[in-house]
Tab-separated table of C-alpha atoms in Angstrom:
chain	number	residue	atom	x	y	z
A	30	MET	CA	100.050	188.089	71.401
A	31	PRO	CA	98.298	186.208	74.188
A	32	LYS	CA	98.356	187.363	78.215
A	33	SER	CA	101.819	186.507	80.355
A	34	GLU	CA	99.881	186.239	83.192
A	35	PRO	CA	98.255	182.987	84.313
A	36	PHE	CA	94.657	182.504	82.814
A	37	TRP	CA	93.441	182.001	86.875
A	38	TRP	CA	94.620	186.031	88.058
A	39	GLU	CA	91.327	186.870	85.390
A	40	ASP	CA	88.877	185.856	87.547
A	41	ALA	CA	90.856	185.489	90.877
A	42	GLY	CA	93.233	188.489	90.600
A	43	ALA	CA	96.770	188.833	90.549
A	44	PRO	CA	98.433	188.279	93.551
A	45	THR	CA	99.259	191.221	95.763
A	46	SER	CA	101.710	191.880	98.413
A	47	PRO	CA	99.716	192.806	101.682
A	48	PRO	CA	100.289	195.767	103.233
A	49	ILE	CA	103.344	196.128	106.245
A	50	ASP	CA	105.036	198.869	107.565
A	51	VAL	CA	108.087	197.145	109.176
A	52	LEU	CA	108.890	193.688	109.283
A	53	PRO	CA	109.013	192.501	113.261
A	54	GLY	CA	112.663	192.001	114.695
A	55	ALA	CA	112.433	188.322	116.219
A	56	VAL	CA	109.786	185.608	115.159
A	57	ASP	CA	109.363	182.033	117.180
A	58	VAL	CA	109.240	181.347	113.192
A	59	LEU	CA	111.182	182.722	110.080
A	60	VAL	CA	108.717	180.756	107.115
A	61	VAL	CA	110.846	181.360	103.472
A	62	GLY	CA	108.515	181.371	100.443
A	63	ALA	CA	104.338	182.308	100.631
A	64	GLY	CA	103.167	180.104	98.215
A	65	LEU	CA	100.966	176.904	99.264
A	66	THR	CA	103.093	174.577	101.911
A	67	GLY	CA	104.993	178.035	103.445
A	68	LEU	CA	100.992	179.328	103.452
A	69	THR	CA	99.912	176.266	105.074
A	70	ALA	CA	102.631	176.081	107.443
A	71	ALA	CA	102.181	179.661	109.048
A	72	ARG	CA	98.459	178.979	109.309
A	73	THR	CA	98.545	175.802	111.399
A	74	LEU	CA	102.370	177.328	113.367
A	75	ALA	CA	99.805	180.328	114.162
A	76	ARG	CA	97.084	178.262	115.471
A	77	ARG	CA	99.255	177.023	118.384
A	78	GLY	CA	100.286	180.419	119.606
A	79	ARG	CA	103.853	180.418	117.594
A	80	SER	CA	104.379	183.868	116.014
A	81	VAL	CA	105.822	183.734	112.249
A	82	LEU	CA	106.727	185.604	109.594
A	83	VAL	CA	106.037	184.644	105.725
A	84	ALA	CA	108.897	186.018	103.965
A	85	ASP	CA	108.555	185.664	99.947
A	86	ALA	CA	111.055	187.582	97.256
A	87	GLY	CA	108.238	188.652	95.019
A	88	PRO	CA	104.224	189.005	95.783
A	89	PRO	CA	102.147	185.937	98.263
A	90	GLY	CA	101.683	183.181	95.855
A	91	ILE	CA	103.576	184.516	92.942
A	92	GLY	CA	105.442	181.617	91.553
A	93	ALA	CA	104.044	178.304	90.832
A	94	SER	CA	101.413	178.025	93.514
A	95	SER	CA	98.789	180.915	91.083
A	96	ARG	CA	100.534	178.821	88.070
A	97	ASN	CA	100.092	175.752	87.663
A	98	GLY	CA	97.146	173.387	86.051
A	99	GLY	CA	94.811	173.599	88.573
A	100	MET	CA	94.454	169.496	89.719
A	101	VAL	CA	94.272	167.418	92.360
A	102	LEU	CA	96.100	164.665	91.552
A	103	ALA	CA	95.375	161.490	94.489
A	104	GLY	CA	98.309	158.963	94.725
A	105	HIS	CA	101.733	159.596	93.378
A	106	ARG	CA	103.419	159.237	89.838
A	107	GLN	CA	106.077	156.436	90.699
A	108	SER	CA	104.784	152.827	90.680
A	109	LEU	CA	104.458	150.544	93.673
A	110	GLU	CA	106.714	148.538	93.088
A	111	HIS	CA	109.034	151.301	92.732
A	112	PHE	CA	107.828	152.332	96.395
A	113	GLU	CA	107.693	148.833	98.341
A	114	SER	CA	111.559	148.178	96.256
A	115	ARG	CA	113.250	151.315	97.665
A	116	TYR	CA	111.574	151.896	100.948
A	117	GLY	CA	110.429	148.571	101.896
A	118	THR	CA	106.602	147.780	102.137
A	119	GLU	CA	105.939	149.352	105.317
A	120	LEU	CA	107.046	152.828	104.974
A	121	GLY	CA	106.192	152.408	100.797
A	122	HIS	CA	102.489	152.053	102.048
A	123	ARG	CA	102.506	154.463	104.264
A	124	MET	CA	103.787	157.225	102.132
A	125	LEU	CA	100.750	155.785	99.450
A	126	ARG	CA	97.816	156.104	101.817
A	127	GLU	CA	99.103	159.640	102.772
A	128	ALA	CA	99.323	160.341	98.865
A	129	HIS	CA	96.277	158.710	98.079
A	130	VAL	CA	94.313	159.375	101.018
A	131	ASP	CA	95.043	161.983	104.202
A	132	MET	CA	96.584	164.967	101.159
A	133	ILE	CA	93.085	164.895	100.021
A	134	ARG	CA	91.349	164.390	103.338
A	135	HIS	CA	93.580	167.533	104.737
A	136	LEU	CA	92.947	169.586	101.685
A	137	GLU	CA	88.527	169.281	101.796
A	138	GLN	CA	89.147	169.971	105.250
A	139	LEU	CA	91.607	172.853	105.074
A	140	MET	CA	88.646	174.220	102.341
A	141	ALA	CA	85.831	173.970	104.300
A	142	GLU	CA	87.172	175.245	107.916
A	143	GLU	CA	88.567	178.252	105.848
A	144	GLU	CA	85.209	178.685	103.319
A	145	ILE	CA	87.850	178.891	100.828
A	146	ALA	CA	85.946	178.826	97.461
A	147	CYS	CA	88.459	178.273	94.443
A	148	ASP	CA	86.179	176.299	91.830
A	149	TYR	CA	86.639	172.634	93.050
A	150	ALA	CA	84.927	169.602	91.494
A	151	ARG	CA	85.312	166.630	92.182
A	152	THR	CA	86.043	165.857	88.224
A	153	GLY	CA	87.782	162.726	88.130
A	154	ARG	CA	91.006	162.039	86.133
A	155	PHE	CA	91.536	160.043	82.648
A	156	LYS	CA	95.727	159.807	82.477
A	157	GLY	CA	95.552	158.214	78.293
A	158	PHE	CA	98.410	155.842	77.582
A	159	TRP	CA	101.558	156.366	75.217
A	160	ARG	CA	102.638	152.150	74.462
A	161	PRO	CA	99.601	149.809	74.528
A	162	SER	CA	101.823	147.809	76.395
A	163	GLU	CA	100.893	149.880	79.194
A	164	TYR	CA	96.973	148.310	79.572
A	165	ASP	CA	98.385	145.418	81.193
A	166	SER	CA	100.517	146.233	83.167
A	167	ALA	CA	98.566	149.771	84.954
A	168	GLY	CA	95.226	147.158	84.751
A	169	ARG	CA	98.176	144.815	87.517
A	170	GLU	CA	99.367	148.110	89.103
A	171	ILE	CA	94.942	149.081	89.707
A	172	ASP	CA	94.720	145.758	91.442
A	173	ARG	CA	97.573	145.472	93.660
A	174	LEU	CA	97.258	149.040	94.743
A	175	GLY	CA	93.608	148.689	95.627
A	176	ARG	CA	94.475	146.622	98.352
A	177	ILE	CA	96.112	149.288	100.067
A	178	VAL	CA	94.623	151.849	99.613
A	179	PRO	CA	90.482	153.098	97.952
A	180	LEU	CA	91.051	153.428	94.924
A	181	GLU	CA	88.245	153.753	92.718
A	182	ALA	CA	90.345	153.714	88.702
A	183	GLU	CA	88.706	151.979	85.798
A	184	LEU	CA	91.097	150.994	82.911
A	185	ILE	CA	89.207	151.839	79.821
A	186	PRO	CA	89.933	149.943	76.129
A	187	ARG	CA	91.695	151.909	73.370
A	188	ALA	CA	87.705	150.868	71.690
A	189	ARG	CA	85.920	152.924	74.359
A	190	GLN	CA	88.898	155.768	74.873
A	191	SER	CA	86.415	158.344	73.113
A	192	GLU	CA	84.126	158.143	75.999
A	193	GLU	CA	86.890	160.536	77.615
A	194	ILE	CA	88.694	162.226	75.127
A	195	ALA	CA	88.613	162.838	71.050
A	196	THR	CA	91.563	162.235	70.305
A	197	GLU	CA	93.007	158.790	68.901
A	198	LEU	CA	96.879	159.984	70.707
A	199	TYR	CA	96.545	157.500	73.312
A	200	SER	CA	95.979	153.527	73.314
A	201	GLY	CA	93.319	152.941	76.337
A	202	GLY	CA	94.034	154.592	79.912
A	203	VAL	CA	92.367	154.696	83.298
A	204	VAL	CA	89.913	156.338	85.114
A	205	TYR	CA	90.769	157.695	88.531
A	206	ARG	CA	87.356	159.257	89.668
A	207	ASN	CA	88.844	160.999	93.071
A	208	ALA	CA	91.312	163.298	91.214
A	209	ALA	CA	89.684	167.153	91.231
A	210	ALA	CA	89.997	170.594	89.530
A	211	LEU	CA	89.817	173.566	91.208
A	212	ASN	CA	91.307	177.392	90.191
A	213	PRO	CA	94.871	177.441	92.220
A	214	ALA	CA	95.202	181.425	92.148
A	215	LYS	CA	91.563	180.963	94.199
A	216	TRP	CA	92.916	177.953	96.355
A	217	MET	CA	96.475	179.922	97.305
A	218	PHE	CA	94.615	183.342	98.184
A	219	GLY	CA	92.110	181.251	100.125
A	220	ILE	CA	95.039	180.012	101.959
A	221	LEU	CA	96.976	183.100	102.209
A	222	ALA	CA	93.688	184.599	103.882
A	223	GLY	CA	93.677	181.989	106.735
A	224	ALA	CA	97.762	182.149	107.818
A	225	ARG	CA	96.609	185.586	108.213
A	226	ARG	CA	93.627	185.516	110.048
A	227	ALA	CA	95.102	183.358	112.676
A	228	GLY	CA	98.030	185.587	112.915
A	229	ALA	CA	100.627	184.910	111.093
A	230	ILE	CA	102.588	188.144	108.780
A	231	VAL	CA	102.922	187.861	105.111
A	232	ALA	CA	105.450	190.076	103.948
A	233	GLY	CA	106.439	190.133	99.396
A	234	GLU	CA	108.109	191.747	97.707
A	235	THR	CA	110.908	190.567	101.130
A	236	PRO	CA	114.250	188.407	100.014
A	237	VAL	CA	115.534	186.852	102.639
A	238	LEU	CA	119.029	187.105	100.856
A	239	ALA	CA	121.230	185.602	104.000
A	240	LEU	CA	120.257	183.367	106.505
A	241	GLU	CA	123.525	182.820	109.325
A	242	ARG	CA	123.062	180.780	112.935
A	243	GLU	CA	122.930	183.172	115.897
A	244	GLY	CA	122.876	181.862	119.417
A	245	ALA	CA	120.381	178.773	119.435
A	246	GLY	CA	118.808	180.563	116.782
A	247	TRP	CA	118.789	182.483	113.299
A	248	CYS	CA	118.842	186.067	111.766
A	249	ALA	CA	117.685	186.219	108.130
A	250	THR	CA	118.989	189.674	106.080
A	251	THR	CA	115.860	191.108	104.272
A	252	PRO	CA	115.842	194.706	102.736
A	253	ARG	CA	114.079	195.724	105.211
A	254	GLY	CA	116.138	195.217	107.314
A	255	LYS	CA	117.370	191.822	109.939
A	256	VAL	CA	114.909	189.217	111.601
A	257	ARG	CA	115.501	186.901	114.359
A	258	SER	CA	114.253	183.562	115.050
A	259	GLY	CA	114.008	179.909	116.948
A	260	GLU	CA	113.226	177.913	113.901
A	261	VAL	CA	113.557	178.891	110.112
A	262	LEU	CA	111.424	176.592	107.440
A	263	VAL	CA	112.726	177.005	103.824
A	264	ALA	CA	109.716	176.315	101.511
A	265	THR	CA	110.638	177.290	98.318
A	266	ASN	CA	110.549	174.255	96.029
A	267	GLY	CA	111.673	175.446	92.136
A	268	TYR	CA	112.405	178.821	93.247
A	269	THR	CA	114.950	177.833	95.905
A	270	PRO	CA	117.351	180.551	95.951
A	271	SER	CA	121.455	179.845	95.496
A	272	HIS	CA	122.141	181.389	99.000
A	273	LEU	CA	120.575	177.978	100.406
A	274	PRO	CA	122.856	175.845	98.411
A	275	THR	CA	122.021	172.641	100.518
A	276	LEU	CA	118.634	173.094	99.050
A	277	LYS	CA	119.546	174.086	95.638
A	278	ARG	CA	121.406	170.775	95.042
A	279	ARG	CA	118.276	168.741	96.251
A	280	ILE	CA	115.857	170.172	94.041
A	281	ILE	CA	115.671	170.117	89.977
A	282	PRO	CA	113.689	173.453	88.389
A	283	VAL	CA	112.128	172.846	85.721
A	284	PRO	CA	109.960	174.973	84.131
A	285	SER	CA	106.048	173.705	82.868
A	286	PHE	CA	104.391	175.868	80.138
A	287	ILE	CA	100.150	176.394	80.154
A	288	VAL	CA	98.202	178.307	77.761
A	289	ALA	CA	94.311	178.449	77.799
A	290	THR	CA	92.872	178.672	74.458
A	291	GLU	CA	90.030	181.392	73.345
A	292	VAL	CA	86.293	180.783	73.967
A	293	LEU	CA	85.510	177.490	72.743
A	294	GLY	CA	82.310	176.974	74.123
A	295	GLU	CA	80.325	174.336	76.280
A	296	ASN	CA	78.900	171.956	73.441
A	297	ARG	CA	82.584	172.272	71.987
A	298	VAL	CA	84.861	171.714	74.700
A	299	ARG	CA	82.260	168.627	75.745
A	300	SER	CA	82.981	167.460	72.145
A	301	LEU	CA	86.526	167.606	72.892
A	302	ILE	CA	86.442	166.489	76.616
A	303	PRO	CA	82.801	164.030	77.399
A	304	LYS	CA	83.098	164.048	80.992
A	305	LEU	CA	84.868	166.871	81.995
A	306	ARG	CA	87.757	165.496	83.763
A	307	THR	CA	91.089	166.740	84.178
A	308	ILE	CA	93.175	164.852	81.398
A	309	GLY	CA	96.788	163.213	81.597
A	310	GLU	CA	99.794	161.219	79.900
A	311	THR	CA	101.844	158.411	80.269
A	312	ARG	CA	104.587	159.579	77.865
A	313	ASP	CA	108.108	161.227	79.567
A	314	ARG	CA	107.124	164.879	78.329
A	315	HIS	CA	103.626	164.949	79.923
A	316	CYS	CA	101.091	167.311	78.713
A	317	TYR	CA	98.408	167.833	80.956
A	318	TYR	CA	94.926	169.423	80.467
A	319	ARG	CA	91.748	170.310	81.330
A	320	PRO	CA	87.744	172.628	80.726
A	321	SER	CA	88.136	175.633	82.211
A	322	PRO	CA	86.176	175.746	85.412
A	323	ASP	CA	83.553	177.549	83.437
A	324	GLY	CA	83.550	174.494	80.470
A	325	ARG	CA	83.976	176.925	77.723
A	326	ARG	CA	88.246	176.504	77.197
A	327	ILE	CA	90.685	174.211	77.336
A	328	VAL	CA	93.526	175.362	79.322
A	329	PHE	CA	95.975	172.994	78.199
A	330	GLY	CA	100.136	172.588	80.212
A	331	GLY	CA	103.240	170.740	79.326
A	332	ARG	CA	106.631	171.000	78.521
A	333	ALA	CA	107.556	172.824	75.789
A	334	ALA	CA	111.359	172.565	77.163
A	335	MET	CA	113.276	171.178	80.517
A	336	PHE	CA	114.538	174.901	80.268
A	337	ASP	CA	113.563	178.943	79.905
A	338	VAL	CA	113.125	179.475	76.476
A	339	SER	CA	111.741	182.381	74.370
A	340	GLU	CA	108.003	183.104	74.625
A	341	ALA	CA	107.776	182.906	70.729
A	342	VAL	CA	109.479	179.247	71.547
A	343	ALA	CA	107.217	178.265	74.347
A	344	LEU	CA	104.625	178.750	72.090
A	345	SER	CA	104.918	177.450	68.921
A	346	GLN	CA	105.925	174.568	70.954
A	347	MET	CA	102.294	174.599	72.951
A	348	ARG	CA	100.103	175.048	69.735
A	349	GLY	CA	102.259	172.188	68.494
A	350	LEU	CA	101.280	169.817	71.164
A	351	LEU	CA	97.973	170.787	71.635
A	352	ALA	CA	97.223	170.273	67.940
A	353	GLN	CA	98.927	166.873	68.367
A	354	VAL	CA	96.247	165.968	71.088
A	355	PHE	CA	93.443	167.997	69.666
A	356	PRO	CA	94.213	168.406	65.489
A	357	GLU	CA	91.008	171.045	65.323
A	358	LEU	CA	92.507	173.138	67.742
A	359	ARG	CA	95.643	174.057	65.432
A	360	ASP	CA	94.353	177.040	64.163
A	361	VAL	CA	93.158	178.177	67.519
A	362	GLY	CA	93.220	181.395	69.590
A	363	ILE	CA	95.424	181.478	72.371
A	364	THR	CA	94.376	184.418	74.754
A	365	HIS	CA	96.919	183.447	77.682
A	366	SER	CA	100.595	181.891	77.721
A	367	TRP	CA	102.585	181.404	80.377
A	368	ARG	CA	105.222	179.459	82.989
A	369	GLY	CA	105.356	178.525	85.934
A	370	ARG	CA	108.727	176.723	88.047
A	371	THR	CA	108.321	173.126	89.405
A	372	GLY	CA	110.601	171.554	92.017
A	373	PHE	CA	111.688	168.338	90.875
A	374	THR	CA	114.162	165.770	93.459
A	375	PHE	CA	116.008	162.886	91.914
A	376	ASP	CA	113.273	160.335	93.402
A	377	PHE	CA	110.235	162.235	92.300
A	378	VAL	CA	109.228	162.078	95.429
A	379	PRO	CA	108.455	165.450	98.233
A	380	HIS	CA	110.562	165.931	101.466
A	381	VAL	CA	109.694	167.285	104.680
A	382	GLY	CA	112.766	167.466	107.582
A	383	ARG	CA	115.711	169.468	108.978
A	384	ILE	CA	118.514	169.666	107.224
A	385	ASP	CA	121.770	171.837	109.066
A	386	GLY	CA	119.095	173.044	111.313
A	387	VAL	CA	117.050	174.321	108.483
A	388	TRP	CA	113.491	172.897	108.449
A	389	HIS	CA	112.560	171.829	104.594
A	390	ALA	CA	109.368	171.445	103.046
A	391	MET	CA	109.374	170.896	98.970
A	392	GLY	CA	109.989	168.277	96.166
A	393	TYR	CA	106.422	167.598	94.899
A	394	SER	CA	107.806	166.971	91.499
A	395	GLY	CA	104.551	168.836	89.382
A	396	SER	CA	102.091	167.294	92.287
A	397	GLY	CA	101.517	169.574	94.829
A	398	ASN	CA	98.176	171.357	94.782
A	399	ALA	CA	97.195	168.661	97.679
A	400	MET	CA	100.479	167.824	98.489
A	401	ALA	CA	102.203	171.364	99.568
A	402	PRO	CA	99.625	172.251	101.926
A	403	TRP	CA	99.508	168.758	103.472
A	404	LEU	CA	103.721	168.615	103.883
A	405	GLY	CA	103.719	172.485	104.650
A	406	HIS	CA	100.600	171.464	107.632
A	407	LYS	CA	102.927	168.946	108.856
A	408	ALA	CA	106.157	170.648	108.866
A	409	GLY	CA	104.596	173.246	111.279
A	410	LEU	CA	103.517	170.589	113.450
A	411	LYS	CA	107.165	169.038	113.553
A	412	ILE	CA	107.790	172.635	114.888
A	413	VAL	CA	106.275	172.623	117.503
A	414	GLY	CA	106.640	169.548	118.726
A	415	ASP	CA	103.468	167.843	117.691
A	416	PRO	CA	103.302	163.954	117.135
A	417	ASP	CA	100.656	164.531	114.461
A	418	GLY	CA	103.342	165.570	112.809
A	419	GLU	CA	104.298	162.635	111.965
A	420	THR	CA	104.566	162.047	108.237
A	421	ALA	CA	105.936	158.905	105.633
A	422	PHE	CA	107.741	161.408	104.016
A	423	SER	CA	109.952	162.879	106.314
A	424	HIS	CA	111.657	159.276	107.102
A	425	THR	CA	113.332	159.158	103.182
A	426	PRO	CA	116.297	160.319	101.580
A	427	PHE	CA	116.350	163.721	101.120
A	428	SER	CA	119.549	163.113	97.971
A	429	THR	CA	121.320	164.909	95.580
A	430	ARG	CA	123.855	163.943	92.723
A	431	TRP	CA	127.692	164.952	93.373
A	432	TRP	CA	127.159	166.831	89.761
A	433	HIS	CA	124.696	168.904	90.280
A	434	ARG	CA	125.894	171.795	92.721
A	435	GLY	CA	123.060	174.349	92.455
A	436	THR	CA	122.411	174.883	88.707
A	437	ALA	CA	120.446	172.400	86.129
A	438	TRP	CA	123.169	172.111	83.638
A	439	PHE	CA	121.713	169.459	82.489
A	440	LEU	CA	118.190	169.588	81.616
A	441	PRO	CA	119.021	170.727	78.313
A	442	PHE	CA	120.625	167.176	77.607
A	443	VAL	CA	117.355	165.806	79.299
A	444	ASP	CA	115.053	167.345	77.066
A	445	MET	CA	117.197	166.368	74.137
A	446	GLY	CA	116.703	163.035	75.375
A	447	PHE	CA	112.638	163.230	75.813
A	448	ARG	CA	112.301	164.415	72.439
A	449	VAL	CA	114.741	161.437	70.963
A	450	LYS	CA	112.151	159.062	73.435
A	451	ASP	CA	108.769	160.576	71.942
A	452	VAL	CA	109.806	159.577	68.267
A	453	ASN	CA	110.815	156.512	69.016
A	454	ASN	CA	107.886	155.348	70.555
A	455	ASN	CA	105.988	157.576	67.651
A	456	LEU	CA	107.887	155.499	65.671
A	457	MET	CA	107.111	152.221	67.533
A	458	LYS	CA	102.819	153.113	68.054
A	459	ARG	CA	103.212	153.152	64.304
A	460	TRP	CA	104.191	149.840	63.835
A	461	GLN	CA	101.873	148.682	66.226
């Protein structure tokens, strides 16, 4: 059987909890969740003189922050028209500029300041079109978007698709040249080290079991004692616990499944992905994949299901999806098979702000490597009252639905809908 730990941990090491004998009895800010968001917020807060405790139920970074596909995506999954119609032209364009420019600049600045070596490379990204009709609409989108943000994008017709990927599955695509790749575990470890150097206390294996108002501040109950704080930031995304129901109802936890192939060799990997880019696609089930940092394997992710399934089912589904893209890898060995939990929102955009006195930054909808540190930083600035904490993502309603009470019972039905849609799209493609 493949290893159940992420491939990234082979090189970076597995997350472990820093040694802490006693928790502080009181801090200025308690951060719940020690992933990319919480650790970046803690670094920002500590560098501005605040006492900070970051508490996590597991070792810091054990969740999606060290388990994801290792891709850095500029922009967002929603269209320009969606942003303009839903949020208005001014706010929508601000959100796009942050997503395309500001968060990438912040990511690279953070890497430089903390000297984080995380196999970061500006590889570019190819996104394959699932339907031929998407080609023309994507061209119009690129033209319009390029007038708002600096956009290095190129449409790739099906006739040239082999320059980017050795598959017949897609109907052309688009290359985004400012996308990048990294080892997410190394990235997380680098931010963790930066937060601790700044003076933040990071406590793993310390779940916050209850959170109650106490005067003008808060009292958090943990298995290691109570901690009082002036402010609380919840940065738990897809791992938001049930005792924070107001936020849990606004997040949809969606599992993502990833496998790593056996060593294929640089030549074979390059024959499949000639320019060693990260790859995505437009179908709803959304597979995403890339060469490993050394260029010798394929790391392949996708939604084997929209809910937790057994490892045997997950591995079977992932093998099938891998073979659908690259039929020649149908019988290839799989050395690692793991999963993580992403946090989606109903509008597919992240949010930062405060509800009922509790700060939050979450909802990256599968694109957190750059956005999570960006909004964690913004949340930290907001907490200290710095005007630079202003972000367009704090001006959008963080909505829920009356039928989402905290348990995502509806995901199996969504999963079934996506599978039916895939079947219909496959039939349509054969007739086109």
